[in-house]
mmCIF file of C-alpha atoms and ligand atoms in Angstrom:
data_model
loop_
_atom_site.group_PDB
_atom_site.id
_atom_site.type_symbol
_atom_site.label_atom_id
_atom_site.label_comp_id
_atom_site.label_asym_id
_atom_site.label_seq_id
_atom_site.Cartn_x
_atom_site.Cartn_y
_atom_site.Cartn_z
ATOM 1 C CA UNK A 6 84.091 86.036 131.834
ATOM 2 C CA UNK A 7 83.630 88.199 128.619
ATOM 3 C CA UNK A 8 85.553 91.194 128.382
ATOM 4 C CA UNK A 9 83.675 94.734 127.714
ATOM 5 C CA UNK A 10 84.973 96.660 124.742
ATOM 6 C CA UNK A 11 83.309 99.741 124.244
ATOM 7 C CA UNK A 12 83.909 101.583 120.518
ATOM 8 C CA UNK A 13 83.016 105.678 120.383
ATOM 9 C CA UNK A 14 81.897 106.047 116.883
ATOM 10 C CA UNK A 15 80.345 103.783 114.470
ATOM 11 C CA UNK A 16 82.197 105.094 111.106
ATOM 12 C CA UNK A 17 84.543 103.004 109.037
ATOM 13 C CA UNK A 18 86.759 101.835 112.101
ATOM 14 C CA UNK A 19 83.900 101.582 114.541
ATOM 15 C CA UNK A 20 81.931 99.352 112.227
ATOM 16 C CA UNK A 21 84.502 97.006 111.079
ATOM 17 C CA UNK A 22 86.032 96.357 114.371
ATOM 18 C CA UNK A 23 82.539 96.125 116.075
ATOM 19 C CA UNK A 24 81.409 94.023 113.525
ATOM 20 C CA UNK A 25 85.150 91.954 113.968
ATOM 21 C CA UNK A 26 84.826 91.421 117.682
ATOM 22 C CA UNK A 27 81.288 90.800 118.148
ATOM 23 C CA UNK A 28 81.292 87.174 118.688
ATOM 24 C CA UNK A 29 85.131 87.316 120.739
ATOM 25 C CA UNK A 30 83.958 90.066 123.380
ATOM 26 C CA UNK A 31 81.038 91.870 124.873
ATOM 27 C CA UNK A 32 80.774 94.692 122.151
ATOM 28 C CA UNK A 33 78.991 98.050 122.788
ATOM 29 C CA UNK A 34 79.171 100.753 119.803
ATOM 30 C CA UNK A 35 78.212 104.377 120.779
ATOM 31 C CA UNK A 36 77.090 106.288 117.921
ATOM 32 C CA UNK A 37 74.674 108.925 117.423
ATOM 33 C CA UNK A 38 73.184 108.474 114.265
ATOM 34 C CA UNK A 39 70.750 106.257 113.000
ATOM 35 C CA UNK A 40 72.758 105.346 109.875
ATOM 36 C CA UNK A 41 75.984 104.792 108.904
ATOM 37 C CA UNK A 42 77.182 107.167 106.024
ATOM 38 C CA UNK A 43 78.864 105.608 103.162
ATOM 39 C CA UNK A 44 81.237 108.539 102.211
ATOM 40 C CA UNK A 45 82.393 107.296 98.816
ATOM 41 C CA UNK A 46 79.141 107.463 97.518
ATOM 42 C CA UNK A 47 77.921 110.743 99.022
ATOM 43 C CA UNK A 48 80.097 112.641 96.041
ATOM 44 C CA UNK A 49 77.999 111.363 93.383
ATOM 45 C CA UNK A 50 74.862 111.513 95.696
ATOM 46 C CA UNK A 51 74.986 115.108 94.999
ATOM 47 C CA UNK A 52 74.548 114.606 91.265
ATOM 48 C CA UNK A 53 72.061 111.174 91.677
ATOM 49 C CA UNK A 54 70.544 111.931 95.125
ATOM 50 C CA UNK A 55 68.542 108.521 94.881
ATOM 51 C CA UNK A 56 71.758 106.796 95.863
ATOM 52 C CA UNK A 57 71.193 108.246 99.324
ATOM 53 C CA UNK A 58 69.112 105.269 99.884
ATOM 54 C CA UNK A 59 71.847 102.634 99.561
ATOM 55 C CA UNK A 60 74.555 105.153 101.008
ATOM 56 C CA UNK A 61 72.854 105.808 104.125
ATOM 57 C CA UNK A 62 72.849 102.466 105.858
ATOM 58 C CA UNK A 63 70.853 101.737 109.113
ATOM 59 C CA UNK A 64 72.743 100.459 112.283
ATOM 60 C CA UNK A 65 70.413 97.750 113.146
ATOM 61 C CA UNK A 66 71.456 94.858 111.291
ATOM 62 C CA UNK A 67 75.461 95.181 112.461
ATOM 63 C CA UNK A 68 75.689 93.351 115.284
ATOM 64 C CA UNK A 69 74.477 90.078 116.618
ATOM 65 C CA UNK A 70 75.648 89.858 119.889
ATOM 66 C CA UNK A 71 76.317 93.206 121.072
ATOM 67 C CA UNK A 72 74.446 96.362 121.103
ATOM 68 C CA UNK A 73 74.413 99.793 119.386
ATOM 69 C CA UNK A 74 73.380 102.874 121.818
ATOM 70 C CA UNK A 75 72.207 105.494 119.793
ATOM 71 C CA UNK A 76 73.960 108.617 121.744
ATOM 72 C CA UNK A 77 76.833 111.163 121.771
ATOM 73 C CA UNK A 78 79.898 110.401 124.044
ATOM 74 C CA UNK A 79 80.780 113.101 125.872
ATOM 75 C CA UNK A 80 83.958 112.078 127.925
ATOM 76 C CA UNK A 81 85.565 108.934 128.817
ATOM 77 C CA UNK A 82 87.904 107.585 131.738
ATOM 78 C CA UNK A 83 89.731 104.358 132.184
ATOM 79 C CA UNK A 84 86.495 102.815 133.476
ATOM 80 C CA UNK A 85 84.259 103.529 130.745
ATOM 81 C CA UNK A 86 82.501 105.936 128.242
ATOM 82 C CA UNK A 87 80.044 108.724 129.665
ATOM 83 C CA UNK A 88 77.341 109.788 127.510
ATOM 84 C CA UNK A 89 75.343 112.847 127.239
ATOM 85 C CA UNK A 90 72.496 112.163 129.204
ATOM 86 C CA UNK A 91 74.706 111.363 131.977
ATOM 87 C CA UNK A 92 74.530 107.617 131.590
ATOM 88 C CA UNK A 93 78.140 105.640 132.338
ATOM 89 C CA UNK A 94 78.631 102.661 129.991
ATOM 90 C CA UNK A 95 81.396 100.833 131.663
ATOM 91 C CA UNK A 96 84.347 99.000 129.690
ATOM 92 C CA UNK A 97 87.653 97.225 130.194
ATOM 93 C CA UNK A 98 88.640 98.662 126.793
ATOM 94 C CA UNK A 99 87.965 101.725 124.860
ATOM 95 C CA UNK A 100 88.294 102.530 121.026
ATOM 96 C CA UNK A 101 87.668 106.273 120.204
ATOM 97 C CA UNK A 102 87.002 106.343 116.569
ATOM 98 C CA UNK A 103 84.919 109.892 116.358
ATOM 99 C CA UNK A 104 86.668 110.665 112.563
ATOM 100 C CA UNK A 105 86.410 113.661 110.910
ATOM 101 C CA UNK A 106 83.824 116.311 109.683
ATOM 102 C CA UNK A 107 84.003 117.761 105.807
ATOM 103 C CA UNK A 108 82.030 120.180 104.028
ATOM 104 C CA UNK A 109 78.220 119.761 103.543
ATOM 105 C CA UNK A 110 76.785 117.700 101.395
ATOM 106 C CA UNK A 111 79.675 115.315 101.400
ATOM 107 C CA UNK A 112 79.545 114.095 105.174
ATOM 108 C CA UNK A 113 76.286 114.959 107.661
ATOM 109 C CA UNK A 114 77.126 117.746 109.744
ATOM 110 C CA UNK A 115 75.290 116.976 112.601
ATOM 111 C CA UNK A 116 73.633 113.590 114.200
ATOM 112 C CA UNK A 117 70.416 113.920 112.164
ATOM 113 C CA UNK A 118 70.030 111.927 108.874
ATOM 114 C CA UNK A 119 67.141 113.758 108.215
ATOM 115 C CA UNK A 120 68.793 117.335 108.132
ATOM 116 C CA UNK A 121 71.908 115.407 105.681
ATOM 117 C CA UNK A 122 69.099 114.334 103.382
ATOM 118 C CA UNK A 123 67.769 118.159 103.482
ATOM 119 C CA UNK A 124 71.637 119.431 102.753
ATOM 120 C CA UNK A 125 71.901 116.722 100.203
ATOM 121 C CA UNK A 126 68.669 117.905 98.471
ATOM 122 C CA UNK A 127 69.471 121.698 98.934
ATOM 123 C CA UNK A 128 73.199 121.007 96.962
ATOM 124 C CA UNK A 129 71.755 118.855 94.196
ATOM 125 C CA UNK A 130 68.865 121.588 93.645
ATOM 126 C CA UNK A 131 71.508 123.963 93.584
ATOM 127 C CA UNK A 132 73.518 122.234 91.239
ATOM 128 C CA UNK A 133 70.730 121.164 88.981
ATOM 129 C CA UNK A 134 70.060 125.185 88.792
ATOM 130 C CA UNK A 135 73.642 126.138 88.214
ATOM 131 C CA UNK A 136 75.606 126.862 84.637
ATOM 132 C CA UNK A 137 78.902 127.119 86.281
ATOM 133 C CA UNK A 138 80.352 125.278 88.604
ATOM 134 C CA UNK A 139 83.675 126.039 90.969
ATOM 135 C CA UNK A 140 85.311 123.188 92.914
ATOM 136 C CA UNK A 141 88.045 124.772 95.401
ATOM 137 C CA UNK A 142 90.332 122.016 96.447
ATOM 138 C CA UNK A 143 91.371 118.849 94.116
ATOM 139 C CA UNK A 144 91.962 116.073 96.525
ATOM 140 C CA UNK A 145 90.124 113.025 96.015
ATOM 141 C CA UNK A 146 86.591 114.864 96.803
ATOM 142 C CA UNK A 147 87.148 117.642 94.728
ATOM 143 C CA UNK A 148 88.410 115.755 91.592
ATOM 144 C CA UNK A 149 85.970 112.930 91.737
ATOM 145 C CA UNK A 150 82.874 115.629 92.394
ATOM 146 C CA UNK A 151 84.274 117.624 89.205
ATOM 147 C CA UNK A 152 84.613 114.089 87.421
ATOM 148 C CA UNK A 153 80.952 112.813 88.304
ATOM 149 C CA UNK A 154 79.194 116.214 87.691
ATOM 150 C CA UNK A 155 81.120 116.181 84.090
ATOM 151 C CA UNK A 156 79.343 112.433 83.499
ATOM 152 C CA UNK A 157 76.254 112.924 84.537
ATOM 153 C CA UNK A 158 75.512 116.706 83.783
ATOM 154 C CA UNK A 159 77.949 117.377 80.763
ATOM 155 C CA UNK A 160 76.200 120.456 80.005
ATOM 156 C CA UNK A 161 77.753 122.588 82.995
ATOM 157 C CA UNK A 162 80.878 124.555 82.950
ATOM 158 C CA UNK A 163 83.067 123.104 85.769
ATOM 159 C CA UNK A 164 86.615 124.758 87.187
ATOM 160 C CA UNK A 165 88.229 122.751 89.690
ATOM 161 C CA UNK A 166 90.825 125.014 91.284
ATOM 162 C CA UNK A 167 93.841 123.967 93.355
ATOM 163 C CA UNK A 168 96.256 125.306 95.391
ATOM 164 C CA UNK A 169 99.139 122.474 94.161
ATOM 165 C CA UNK A 170 101.119 122.493 91.336
ATOM 166 C CA UNK A 171 99.123 119.430 89.463
ATOM 167 C CA UNK A 172 96.589 116.729 90.961
ATOM 168 C CA UNK A 173 97.855 114.595 93.416
ATOM 169 C CA UNK A 174 101.985 115.762 93.518
ATOM 170 C CA UNK A 175 102.590 113.390 96.127
ATOM 171 C CA UNK A 176 101.899 110.328 93.780
ATOM 172 C CA UNK A 177 103.296 108.935 90.538
ATOM 173 C CA UNK A 178 103.164 111.624 87.965
ATOM 174 C CA UNK A 179 101.183 109.572 85.715
ATOM 175 C CA UNK A 180 98.122 109.240 88.274
ATOM 176 C CA UNK A 181 97.778 113.186 88.200
ATOM 177 C CA UNK A 182 98.572 113.489 84.272
ATOM 178 C CA UNK A 183 96.331 110.937 83.312
ATOM 179 C CA UNK A 184 93.051 112.313 85.403
ATOM 180 C CA UNK A 185 93.751 116.037 84.223
ATOM 181 C CA UNK A 186 94.061 114.595 80.866
ATOM 182 C CA UNK A 187 90.541 112.628 81.466
ATOM 183 C CA UNK A 188 88.874 115.800 83.042
ATOM 184 C CA UNK A 189 89.787 118.007 80.131
ATOM 185 C CA UNK A 190 88.534 115.565 77.710
ATOM 186 C CA UNK A 191 85.312 115.799 79.697
ATOM 187 C CA UNK A 192 85.135 119.787 79.405
ATOM 188 C CA UNK A 193 86.346 120.308 82.988
ATOM 189 C CA UNK A 194 89.019 123.217 83.608
ATOM 190 C CA UNK A 195 91.333 123.145 85.645
ATOM 191 C CA UNK A 196 93.525 125.414 87.582
ATOM 192 C CA UNK A 197 96.920 124.747 89.266
ATOM 193 C CA UNK A 198 99.344 126.698 92.217
ATOM 194 C CA UNK A 199 96.545 129.252 92.788
ATOM 195 C CA UNK A 200 95.055 130.132 96.261
ATOM 196 C CA UNK A 201 91.617 131.442 96.705
ATOM 197 C CA UNK A 202 92.024 134.634 98.451
ATOM 198 C CA UNK A 203 88.257 135.198 99.396
ATOM 199 C CA UNK A 204 86.510 132.048 100.157
ATOM 200 C CA UNK A 205 83.329 132.668 101.885
ATOM 201 C CA UNK A 206 82.617 129.408 103.565
ATOM 202 C CA UNK A 207 85.044 126.257 104.078
ATOM 203 C CA UNK A 208 82.253 124.493 104.840
ATOM 204 C CA UNK A 209 78.943 125.349 102.627
ATOM 205 C CA UNK A 210 78.222 125.623 98.787
ATOM 206 C CA UNK A 211 77.565 129.255 97.838
ATOM 207 C CA UNK A 212 76.986 131.524 94.657
ATOM 208 C CA UNK A 213 80.203 134.061 94.105
ATOM 209 C CA UNK A 214 83.397 135.247 92.650
ATOM 210 C CA UNK A 215 86.651 133.737 93.620
ATOM 211 C CA UNK A 216 89.540 135.833 93.604
ATOM 212 C CA UNK A 217 92.903 133.901 93.230
ATOM 213 C CA UNK A 218 96.307 134.235 93.923
ATOM 214 C CA UNK A 219 97.506 134.180 90.240
ATOM 215 C CA UNK A 220 95.197 137.192 89.648
ATOM 216 C CA UNK A 221 92.234 135.107 87.936
ATOM 217 C CA UNK A 222 88.512 135.589 88.982
ATOM 218 C CA UNK A 223 85.909 132.879 88.495
ATOM 219 C CA UNK A 224 82.345 133.851 88.960
ATOM 220 C CA UNK A 225 80.611 130.787 89.578
ATOM 221 C CA UNK A 226 76.498 130.018 89.976
ATOM 222 C CA UNK A 227 77.912 127.302 92.920
ATOM 223 C CA UNK A 228 81.119 127.272 94.470
ATOM 224 C CA UNK A 229 82.090 123.877 96.539
ATOM 225 C CA UNK A 230 84.669 124.408 99.121
ATOM 226 C CA UNK A 231 86.203 121.161 99.295
ATOM 227 C CA UNK A 232 89.341 121.702 101.174
ATOM 228 C CA UNK A 233 89.568 118.488 103.504
ATOM 229 C CA UNK A 234 88.547 116.976 106.559
ATOM 230 C CA UNK A 235 88.574 118.026 110.221
ATOM 231 C CA UNK A 236 89.469 115.248 113.212
ATOM 232 C CA UNK A 237 86.872 115.515 115.788
ATOM 233 C CA UNK A 238 89.327 115.376 118.505
ATOM 234 C CA UNK A 239 86.995 116.703 121.493
ATOM 235 C CA UNK A 240 86.654 113.611 123.735
ATOM 236 C CA UNK A 241 90.193 112.815 123.540
ATOM 237 C CA UNK A 242 91.650 116.261 123.789
ATOM 238 C CA UNK A 243 91.211 116.293 127.822
ATOM 239 C CA UNK A 244 92.971 112.818 128.337
ATOM 240 C CA UNK A 245 95.995 112.977 130.710
ATOM 241 C CA UNK A 246 99.054 113.446 128.509
ATOM 242 C CA UNK A 247 96.887 113.812 125.229
ATOM 243 C CA UNK A 248 98.320 116.058 122.234
ATOM 244 C CA UNK A 249 97.467 116.967 118.907
ATOM 245 C CA UNK A 250 99.883 116.831 116.000
ATOM 246 C CA UNK A 251 100.277 118.944 112.910
ATOM 247 C CA UNK A 252 97.575 117.552 110.934
ATOM 248 C CA UNK A 253 95.336 118.377 113.895
ATOM 249 C CA UNK A 254 94.513 114.745 114.759
ATOM 250 C CA UNK A 255 95.253 113.474 117.914
ATOM 251 C CA UNK A 256 99.037 111.903 118.238
ATOM 252 C CA UNK A 257 99.306 108.012 119.719
ATOM 253 C CA UNK A 258 101.797 105.736 120.700
ATOM 254 C CA UNK A 259 102.927 102.440 118.657
ATOM 255 C CA UNK A 260 99.578 100.856 119.693
ATOM 256 C CA UNK A 261 97.530 103.668 118.669
ATOM 257 C CA UNK A 262 97.107 104.711 122.423
ATOM 258 C CA UNK A 263 96.322 108.533 122.541
ATOM 259 C CA UNK A 264 96.986 109.344 126.196
ATOM 260 C CA UNK A 265 98.475 107.542 129.496
ATOM 261 C CA UNK A 266 95.252 105.418 129.965
ATOM 262 C CA UNK A 267 96.545 101.883 128.795
ATOM 263 C CA UNK A 268 93.243 100.801 127.971
ATOM 264 C CA UNK A 269 92.064 103.483 125.768
ATOM 265 C CA UNK A 270 92.837 103.084 121.652
ATOM 266 C CA UNK A 271 92.000 105.705 118.771
ATOM 267 C CA UNK A 272 92.100 104.981 115.305
ATOM 268 C CA UNK A 273 90.392 106.244 112.068
ATOM 269 C CA UNK A 274 90.498 109.647 111.148
ATOM 270 C CA UNK A 275 90.642 111.209 114.493
ATOM 271 C CA UNK A 276 93.965 109.687 115.527
ATOM 272 C CA UNK A 277 97.445 110.428 113.997
ATOM 273 C CA UNK A 278 98.210 106.933 112.933
ATOM 274 C CA UNK A 279 100.783 107.291 110.243
ATOM 275 C CA UNK A 280 97.917 106.489 107.648
ATOM 276 C CA UNK A 281 96.070 109.317 105.699
ATOM 277 C CA UNK A 282 92.416 110.008 106.637
ATOM 278 C CA UNK A 283 90.800 107.297 104.153
ATOM 279 C CA UNK A 284 88.813 104.389 104.476
ATOM 280 C CA UNK A 285 91.660 102.613 103.113
ATOM 281 C CA UNK A 286 93.741 103.578 106.444
ATOM 282 C CA UNK A 287 90.836 102.566 108.733
ATOM 283 C CA UNK A 288 90.476 99.099 107.021
ATOM 284 C CA UNK A 289 93.910 98.370 107.882
ATOM 285 C CA UNK A 290 93.967 99.567 111.610
ATOM 286 C CA UNK A 291 90.449 97.959 112.270
ATOM 287 C CA UNK A 292 91.796 94.241 111.886
ATOM 288 C CA UNK A 293 95.052 95.138 113.934
ATOM 289 C CA UNK A 294 92.921 96.421 116.682
ATOM 290 C CA UNK A 295 90.820 93.436 116.593
ATOM 291 C CA UNK A 296 94.144 91.320 117.135
ATOM 292 C CA UNK A 297 95.458 93.075 119.513
ATOM 293 C CA UNK A 298 92.643 93.531 121.699
ATOM 294 C CA UNK A 299 91.990 89.718 121.890
ATOM 295 C CA UNK A 300 95.850 89.260 122.643
ATOM 296 C CA UNK A 301 94.641 91.657 125.340
ATOM 297 C CA UNK A 302 91.773 89.967 126.492
ATOM 298 C CA UNK A 303 93.752 86.643 126.502
ATOM 299 C CA UNK A 304 96.284 88.285 129.271
ATOM 300 C CA UNK A 305 99.062 89.316 127.210
ATOM 301 C CA UNK A 306 100.621 92.729 127.756
ATOM 302 C CA UNK A 307 100.698 95.257 125.205
ATOM 303 C CA UNK A 308 103.960 95.309 124.877
ATOM 304 C CA UNK A 309 104.301 91.883 123.888
ATOM 305 C CA UNK A 310 101.907 92.334 120.994
ATOM 306 C CA UNK A 311 103.323 93.945 117.740
ATOM 307 C CA UNK A 312 103.080 97.514 117.078
ATOM 308 C CA UNK A 313 100.806 99.196 114.775
ATOM 309 C CA UNK A 314 102.348 99.323 111.173
ATOM 310 C CA UNK A 315 100.676 102.005 108.835
ATOM 311 C CA UNK A 316 100.508 101.710 104.735
ATOM 312 C CA UNK A 317 103.842 102.201 103.501
ATOM 313 C CA UNK A 318 102.256 102.744 99.984
ATOM 314 C CA UNK A 319 98.293 102.677 100.143
ATOM 315 C CA UNK A 320 95.868 102.070 97.116
ATOM 316 C CA UNK A 321 94.375 105.267 95.975
ATOM 317 C CA UNK A 322 91.574 104.757 93.448
ATOM 318 C CA UNK A 323 90.039 108.209 91.881
ATOM 319 C CA UNK A 324 86.868 107.503 89.429
ATOM 320 C CA UNK A 325 85.351 110.177 87.540
ATOM 321 C CA UNK A 326 82.216 109.145 87.212
ATOM 322 C CA UNK A 327 80.791 105.544 86.916
ATOM 323 C CA UNK A 328 83.114 104.888 83.737
ATOM 324 C CA UNK A 329 86.487 106.574 83.749
ATOM 325 C CA UNK A 330 89.221 107.194 86.159
ATOM 326 C CA UNK A 331 92.938 106.124 87.714
ATOM 327 C CA UNK A 332 93.895 104.173 90.506
ATOM 328 C CA UNK A 333 97.466 103.813 92.269
ATOM 329 C CA UNK A 334 97.277 100.112 92.806
ATOM 330 C CA UNK A 335 101.153 100.061 94.488
ATOM 331 C CA UNK A 336 102.890 98.326 91.855
ATOM 332 C CA UNK A 337 100.922 100.262 89.019
ATOM 333 C CA UNK A 338 98.891 102.875 87.976
ATOM 334 C CA UNK A 339 95.464 101.373 86.331
ATOM 335 C CA UNK A 340 93.159 103.377 83.902
ATOM 336 C CA UNK A 341 89.530 103.608 83.564
ATOM 337 C CA UNK A 342 88.831 99.579 83.219
ATOM 338 C CA UNK A 343 90.477 98.644 86.510
ATOM 339 C CA UNK A 344 88.903 102.090 88.040
ATOM 340 C CA UNK A 345 85.302 101.167 86.947
ATOM 341 C CA UNK A 346 85.704 97.313 88.134
ATOM 342 C CA UNK A 347 87.359 98.122 91.470
ATOM 343 C CA UNK A 348 85.200 101.305 92.460
ATOM 344 C CA UNK A 349 83.365 103.451 89.940
ATOM 345 C CA UNK A 350 80.701 101.168 88.878
ATOM 346 C CA UNK A 351 79.752 100.422 92.734
ATOM 347 C CA UNK A 352 81.339 102.479 94.898
ATOM 348 C CA UNK A 353 81.889 99.874 97.550
ATOM 349 C CA UNK A 354 78.007 99.948 98.331
ATOM 350 C CA UNK A 355 77.672 96.408 98.405
ATOM 351 C CA UNK A 356 80.407 95.777 100.530
ATOM 352 C CA UNK A 357 79.125 97.923 103.016
ATOM 353 C CA UNK A 358 75.542 97.181 103.132
ATOM 354 C CA UNK A 359 76.694 93.555 103.478
ATOM 355 C CA UNK A 360 78.904 94.586 106.386
ATOM 356 C CA UNK A 361 75.918 96.401 108.075
ATOM 357 C CA UNK A 362 73.798 93.336 107.706
ATOM 358 C CA UNK A 363 71.361 95.060 105.103
ATOM 359 C CA UNK A 364 70.569 93.495 101.508
HETATM 360 C C1 LIG B 21 82.899 112.759 100.214
HETATM 361 C C2 LIG B 21 84.001 111.795 100.974
HETATM 362 C C3 LIG B 21 84.291 110.516 100.226
HETATM 363 C C4 LIG B 21 85.475 109.970 100.480
HETATM 364 N N1 LIG B 21 85.766 108.972 99.889
HETATM 365 C C5 LIG B 21 86.718 108.115 100.056
HETATM 366 C C6 LIG B 21 87.025 106.892 99.423
HETATM 367 O O1 LIG B 21 86.476 106.887 98.316
HETATM 368 N N2 LIG B 21 88.064 105.925 99.963
HETATM 369 C C7 LIG B 21 88.708 106.297 101.259
HETATM 370 O O2 LIG B 21 89.539 105.571 101.505
HETATM 371 N N3 LIG B 21 88.438 107.259 101.797
HETATM 372 C C8 LIG B 21 87.356 108.274 101.354
HETATM 373 N N4 LIG B 21 86.898 109.328 102.208
HETATM 374 C C9 LIG B 21 87.866 109.370 103.729
HETATM 375 C C10 LIG B 21 86.808 108.492 104.670
HETATM 376 O O3 LIG B 21 85.357 109.068 104.456
HETATM 377 C C11 LIG B 21 87.248 108.646 106.186
HETATM 378 O O4 LIG B 21 88.902 108.543 106.351
HETATM 379 C C12 LIG B 21 86.282 107.879 107.061
HETATM 380 O O5 LIG B 21 85.083 108.349 107.128
HETATM 381 C C13 LIG B 21 87.202 107.700 108.328
HETATM 382 O O6 LIG B 21 86.244 106.810 109.315
HETATM 383 P P1 LIG B 21 86.370 106.979 110.793
HETATM 384 O O7 LIG B 21 85.671 105.698 111.272
HETATM 385 O O8 LIG B 21 87.501 107.313 111.616
HETATM 386 O O9 LIG B 21 85.528 108.547 110.931
HETATM 387 P P2 LIG B 21 84.039 108.632 110.534
HETATM 388 O O10 LIG B 21 83.460 107.645 109.036
HETATM 389 O O11 LIG B 21 83.964 110.218 110.187
HETATM 390 O O12 LIG B 21 83.007 108.252 111.344
HETATM 391 C C14 LIG B 21 83.153 108.619 112.924
HETATM 392 C C15 LIG B 21 81.769 108.583 113.728
HETATM 393 O O13 LIG B 21 81.595 109.179 114.779
HETATM 394 C C16 LIG B 21 80.848 109.333 115.373
HETATM 395 N N5 LIG B 21 81.084 110.617 116.181
HETATM 396 C C17 LIG B 21 81.718 111.501 116.329
HETATM 397 N N6 LIG B 21 81.750 112.238 117.408
HETATM 398 C C18 LIG B 21 81.069 110.959 118.560
HETATM 399 C C19 LIG B 21 80.946 110.995 119.755
HETATM 400 N N7 LIG B 21 81.318 112.066 120.596
HETATM 401 N N8 LIG B 21 80.223 110.074 120.423
HETATM 402 C C20 LIG B 21 79.860 109.014 119.598
HETATM 403 N N9 LIG B 21 80.145 109.431 118.146
HETATM 404 C C21 LIG B 21 80.391 110.168 117.667
HETATM 405 C C22 LIG B 21 80.330 110.167 114.220
HETATM 406 O O14 LIG B 21 78.730 110.134 114.422
HETATM 407 C C23 LIG B 21 80.586 109.209 112.913
HETATM 408 O O15 LIG B 21 79.474 108.286 112.472
HETATM 409 C C24 LIG B 21 86.135 110.123 101.884
HETATM 410 C C25 LIG B 21 85.580 111.259 102.608
HETATM 411 C C26 LIG B 21 84.617 111.895 102.007
HETATM 412 C C27 LIG B 21 84.557 113.081 102.793
#
């Protein structure tokens, strides 16, 4: 008899895993949103809102055999998952991939895709009306946003503020140096090594004056806070033996199990897997989980299967609009040509539309 795998959360991890297991098990994906939100394109979508039509992808074409239940899970135990309406979904194995939240309008804030469209439209209109824009946080999202605005709206006065001493100081120096130089040529000002002392919101764009730890004051018609992802750990925290790590993600054992329940796994942004909170990380964990779950369904003990090995050095691609950018491709650092070809032009829209069975 086919075994029941319930996946909670239809983000990158959940979608790839559900698709991979669709012909091998009885798959149920639990996801409250009507559409998958393809985050790499949601940065450009602030500047080019028409992109939302491709970046928000309905779930109805994802599975051939399995089912998608449009609901929020409220709790799990060894026997299955309970939904917000009280329904119980029985499972032999459970994978929790509830992901993370981010600032508006870079990821949906609620379960309503209509509300997300409205947030995107509001952000876009604020951007159109603004002369000066400050971006607080120069991770990949903040840096890419600066590049997208500079490309599509070169008349804007854009400042990128970072508490770090340079762009991506943990990566080979050439990557950050070349990106900084390209941003500067595109007219973007960068301020490094400065904390914002009076950030009014960490989740919503607003208009105001930033006071920096270096004494500088930056007044901007529009301030985008982009200071990182927050793991959505709620339904895992109450499991026996579960705990959160320094990054506020849920800790796991070597087989990505977050608790004493041997048939419950967690992966993607929600779990401390050893990978960064990236699609690149989830795309490595999903095939490993698929293989491991197939072995378990074949009767193997988890301890007899290979533990998860995170990326040693993960690739990292940073487009600055559709033409320019730089990428760390592990063996070397690539420039605009490869960054455009690998990511900047299409932003992986074709790949994820295909994965979800659209187009
Ligand atoms: C603007 C932006 C751009 C990015 N660009 C890149 C990039 O170019 N490359 C890259 O590698 N990474 C990128 N990232 C990071 C990437 O988006 C995340 O690492 C990725 O989304 C993690 O996937 P996930 O499946 O773990 O979770 P998520 O994508 O966060 O999905 C989690 C899903 O779980 C659902 N969920 C939550 N709680 C429940 C519940 N209780 N019950 C049921 N379902 C639930 C949510 O509705 C959501 O659909 C970007 C992030 C942002 C914000």
